[in-house]
Coordinates of C-alpha atoms in Angstrom, one line a residue:
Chain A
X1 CA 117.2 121.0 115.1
X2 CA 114.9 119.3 112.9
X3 CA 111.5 121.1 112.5
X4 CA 108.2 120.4 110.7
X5 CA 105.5 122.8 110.0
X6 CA 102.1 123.0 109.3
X7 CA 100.1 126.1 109.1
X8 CA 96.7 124.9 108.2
X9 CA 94.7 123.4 110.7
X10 CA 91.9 122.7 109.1
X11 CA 90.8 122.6 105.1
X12 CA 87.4 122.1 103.0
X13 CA 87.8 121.2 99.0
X14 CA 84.8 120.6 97.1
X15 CA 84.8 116.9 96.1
X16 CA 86.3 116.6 92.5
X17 CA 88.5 119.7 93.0
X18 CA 92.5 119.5 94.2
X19 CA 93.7 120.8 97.2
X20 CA 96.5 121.7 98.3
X21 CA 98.2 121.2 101.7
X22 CA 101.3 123.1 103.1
X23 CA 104.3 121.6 105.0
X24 CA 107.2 123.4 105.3
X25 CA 110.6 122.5 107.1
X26 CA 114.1 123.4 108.4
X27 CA 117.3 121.4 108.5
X28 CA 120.7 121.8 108.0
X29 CA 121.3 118.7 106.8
X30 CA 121.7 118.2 103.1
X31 CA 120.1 114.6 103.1
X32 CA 116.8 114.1 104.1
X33 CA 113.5 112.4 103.2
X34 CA 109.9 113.7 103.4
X35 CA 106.6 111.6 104.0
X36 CA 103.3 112.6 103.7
X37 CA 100.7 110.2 105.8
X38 CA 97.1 109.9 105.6
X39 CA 95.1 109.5 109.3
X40 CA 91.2 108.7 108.9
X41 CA 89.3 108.7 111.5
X42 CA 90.0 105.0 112.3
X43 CA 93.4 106.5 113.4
X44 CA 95.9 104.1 111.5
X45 CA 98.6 106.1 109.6
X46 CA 98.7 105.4 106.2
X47 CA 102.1 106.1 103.7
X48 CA 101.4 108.4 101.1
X49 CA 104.1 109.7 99.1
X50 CA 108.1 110.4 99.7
X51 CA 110.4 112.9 98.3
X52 CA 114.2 112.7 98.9
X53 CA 116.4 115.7 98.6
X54 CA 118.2 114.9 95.9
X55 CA 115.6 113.6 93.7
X56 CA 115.1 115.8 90.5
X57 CA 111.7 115.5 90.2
X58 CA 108.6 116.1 92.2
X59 CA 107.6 112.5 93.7
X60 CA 104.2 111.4 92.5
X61 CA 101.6 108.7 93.5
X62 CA 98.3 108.7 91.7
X63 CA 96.4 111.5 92.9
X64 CA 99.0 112.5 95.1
X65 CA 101.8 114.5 93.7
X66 CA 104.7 116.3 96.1
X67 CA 105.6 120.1 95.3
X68 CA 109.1 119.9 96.8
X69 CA 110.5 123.4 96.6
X70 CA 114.1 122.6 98.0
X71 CA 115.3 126.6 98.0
X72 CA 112.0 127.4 99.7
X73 CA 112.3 124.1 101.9
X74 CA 108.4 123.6 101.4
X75 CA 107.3 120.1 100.5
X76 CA 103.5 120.8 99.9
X77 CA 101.0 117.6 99.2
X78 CA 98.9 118.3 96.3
X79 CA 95.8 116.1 95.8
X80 CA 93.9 116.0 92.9
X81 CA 90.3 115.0 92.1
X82 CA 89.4 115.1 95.1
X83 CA 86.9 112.5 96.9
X84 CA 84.9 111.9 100.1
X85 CA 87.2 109.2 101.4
X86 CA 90.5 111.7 101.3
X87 CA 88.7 114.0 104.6
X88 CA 91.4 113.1 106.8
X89 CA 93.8 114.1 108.7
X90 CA 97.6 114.9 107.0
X91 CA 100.7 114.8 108.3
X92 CA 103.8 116.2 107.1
X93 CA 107.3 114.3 108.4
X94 CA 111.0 114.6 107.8
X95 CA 113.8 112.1 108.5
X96 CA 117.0 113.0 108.0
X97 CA 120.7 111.5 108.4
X98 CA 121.2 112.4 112.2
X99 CA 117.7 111.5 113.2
X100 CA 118.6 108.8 114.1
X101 CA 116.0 107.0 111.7
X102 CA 113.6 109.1 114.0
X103 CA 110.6 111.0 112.0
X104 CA 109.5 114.6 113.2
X105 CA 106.2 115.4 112.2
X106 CA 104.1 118.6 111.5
X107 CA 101.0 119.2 113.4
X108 CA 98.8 117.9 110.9
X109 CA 96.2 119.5 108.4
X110 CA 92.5 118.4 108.6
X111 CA 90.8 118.0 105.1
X112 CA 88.0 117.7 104.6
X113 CA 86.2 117.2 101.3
X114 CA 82.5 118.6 100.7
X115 CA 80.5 116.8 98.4
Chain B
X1 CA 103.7 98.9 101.2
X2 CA 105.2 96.5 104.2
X3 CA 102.3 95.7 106.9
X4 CA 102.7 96.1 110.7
X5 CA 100.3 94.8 113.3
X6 CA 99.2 95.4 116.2
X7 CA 97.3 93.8 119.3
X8 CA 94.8 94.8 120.7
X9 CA 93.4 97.5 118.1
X10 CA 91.3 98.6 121.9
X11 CA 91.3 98.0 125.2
X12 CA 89.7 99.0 128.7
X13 CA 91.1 98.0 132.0
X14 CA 91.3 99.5 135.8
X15 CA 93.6 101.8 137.0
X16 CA 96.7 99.9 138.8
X17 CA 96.9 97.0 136.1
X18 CA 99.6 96.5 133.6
X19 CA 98.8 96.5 129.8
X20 CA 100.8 94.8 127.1
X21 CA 100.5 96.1 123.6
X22 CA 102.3 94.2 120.8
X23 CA 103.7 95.2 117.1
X24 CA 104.4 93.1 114.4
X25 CA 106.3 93.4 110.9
X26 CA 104.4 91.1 109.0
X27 CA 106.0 91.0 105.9
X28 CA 109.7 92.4 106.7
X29 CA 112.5 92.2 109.1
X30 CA 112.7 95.4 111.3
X31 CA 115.7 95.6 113.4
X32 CA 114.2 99.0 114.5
X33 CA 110.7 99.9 115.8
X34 CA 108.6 102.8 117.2
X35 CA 106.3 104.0 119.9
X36 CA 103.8 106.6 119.5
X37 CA 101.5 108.4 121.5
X38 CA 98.5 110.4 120.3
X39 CA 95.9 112.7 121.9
X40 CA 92.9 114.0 120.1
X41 CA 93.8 116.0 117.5
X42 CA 97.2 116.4 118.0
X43 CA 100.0 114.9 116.5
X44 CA 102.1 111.9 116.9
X45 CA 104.5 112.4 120.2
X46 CA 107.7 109.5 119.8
X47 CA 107.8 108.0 122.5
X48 CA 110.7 105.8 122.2
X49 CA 113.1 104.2 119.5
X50 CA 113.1 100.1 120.2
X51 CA 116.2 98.4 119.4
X52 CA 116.4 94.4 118.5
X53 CA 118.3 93.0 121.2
X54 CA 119.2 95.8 123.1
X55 CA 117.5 98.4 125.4
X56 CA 115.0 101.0 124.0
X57 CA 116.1 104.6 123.1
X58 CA 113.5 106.8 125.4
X59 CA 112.8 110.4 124.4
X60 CA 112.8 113.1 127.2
X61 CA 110.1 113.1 129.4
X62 CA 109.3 109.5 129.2
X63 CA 109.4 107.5 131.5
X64 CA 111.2 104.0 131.0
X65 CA 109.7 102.3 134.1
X66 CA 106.3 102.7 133.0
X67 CA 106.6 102.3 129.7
X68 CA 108.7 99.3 128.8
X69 CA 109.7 98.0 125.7
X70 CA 110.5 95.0 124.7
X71 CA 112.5 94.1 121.2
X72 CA 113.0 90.4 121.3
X73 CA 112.7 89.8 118.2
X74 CA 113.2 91.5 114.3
X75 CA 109.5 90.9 114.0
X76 CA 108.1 91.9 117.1
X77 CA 108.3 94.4 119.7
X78 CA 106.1 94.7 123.0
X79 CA 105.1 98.4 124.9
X80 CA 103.8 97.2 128.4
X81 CA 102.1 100.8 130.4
X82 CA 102.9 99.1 133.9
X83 CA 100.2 100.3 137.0
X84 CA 97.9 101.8 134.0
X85 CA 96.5 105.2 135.0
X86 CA 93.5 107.4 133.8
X87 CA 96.2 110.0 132.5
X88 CA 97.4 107.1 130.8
X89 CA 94.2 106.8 128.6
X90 CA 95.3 107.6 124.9
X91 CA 95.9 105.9 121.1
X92 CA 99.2 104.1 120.9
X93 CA 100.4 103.6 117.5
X94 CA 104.0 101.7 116.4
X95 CA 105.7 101.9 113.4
X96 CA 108.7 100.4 111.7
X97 CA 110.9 101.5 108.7
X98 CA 110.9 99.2 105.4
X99 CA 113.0 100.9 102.8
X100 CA 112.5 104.7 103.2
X101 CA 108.9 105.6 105.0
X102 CA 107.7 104.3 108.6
X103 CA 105.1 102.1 108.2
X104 CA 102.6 102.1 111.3
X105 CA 100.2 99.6 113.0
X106 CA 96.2 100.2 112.8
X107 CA 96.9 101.7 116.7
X108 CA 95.6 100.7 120.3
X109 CA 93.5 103.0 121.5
X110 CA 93.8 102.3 125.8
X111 CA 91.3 103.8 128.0
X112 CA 92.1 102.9 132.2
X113 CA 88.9 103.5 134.6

């Protein structure tokens, strides 16, 4: 079974600083994806970053940068600089090749950044 | 990144009617879609997997009368919450896959007196 996890409920950064936010997961599938999405409080999901199994390198976007640990099987979300408009909160999904193109997501992390 | 809508971002109605709830790929073709569920500070539930031109793909628990889904088309894809119920109060989000991620619609959050 496919499984997402997310251990921190809740984070504060000071604004300006990076943060780092944990996801860890368990397949047995050798092929798989991971997504990071954004949720402010208007509640739409917005699409973050991906990291696929076999890439080489840590995926980045901007101030968003992936620490994919395949051995580990942690695919943390690291944000850098961080500003008022990233308190949020951040999910963690997976899809893999038998999901069917179904995503399981973690629990979620709430950040929130302190000016 | 691909755009998905979705109608109405709110809305309020009596307990016993039926509610229809549409999502939109905008910008893309999506053969498949998704229904979400979310409660306050929890995460997204999948409710079911939509299929164009065939029946929706319900996860356990769900239940198909009440929820039905409608694929008619690779662009759009309708959740009707038949005889709406207080305990039906929540944020419905859809999503669709372009490429890789899920993209999601802004959400519909439904709240039944």
């Amino acid at each position: 079974a496919q499984k997402i996890t997310q251990t921190q409920p809740g984070m504060f950064v000071q604004e300006k600083e990076a943060v780092t936010l944990d996801c860890t997961y368990d397949t047995s599938d050798p092929s798989y994806g991971l997504f990071w999405y954004k949720q402010p409080s208007s509640g739409e999901m917005i699409f973050l970053i991906y990291q696929g199994s076999y890439d080489q390198q840590n995926a980045t976007e901007g101030r968003y940068s992936l620490n994919f640990q395949k051995a580990r099987k942690s695919a943390n979300l690291v944000i850098s600089a961080s500003q008022l408009g990233d308190s949020a909160m951040y999910f963690c999904a997976m899809r893999g090749p038998n999901t069917g193109n179904q995503f399981y997501f973690g629990t979620g992390t709430s950040l929130t950044v302190i000016p | 990144g691909a755009v998905v809508s979705q109608h109405p971002s709110r809305v309020i109605c009596k307990s016993g009617t039926s509610v229809k709830i549409e999502c939109r790929s905008l910008d893309f073709q999506a053969t498949t879609m998704f229904w979400y569920r979310q409660f306050p500070k929890q995460s997204l539930m999948l409710m079911a997997t939509s299929n164009e031109g065939s029946k929706a793909t319900y996860e356990q628990g769900v239940e198909k009368d009440k929820f039905l889904i409608n694929h008619a088309s690779l662009t759009l894809s309708t959740l009707t919450v038949t005889s709406a119920h207080p305990e039906d109060s929540s944020f419905y989000i859809c999503s669709a896959i372009a490429g890789g991620p899920q993209f999601f619609g802004p959400g519909t959050r439904l709240t039944v007196l």
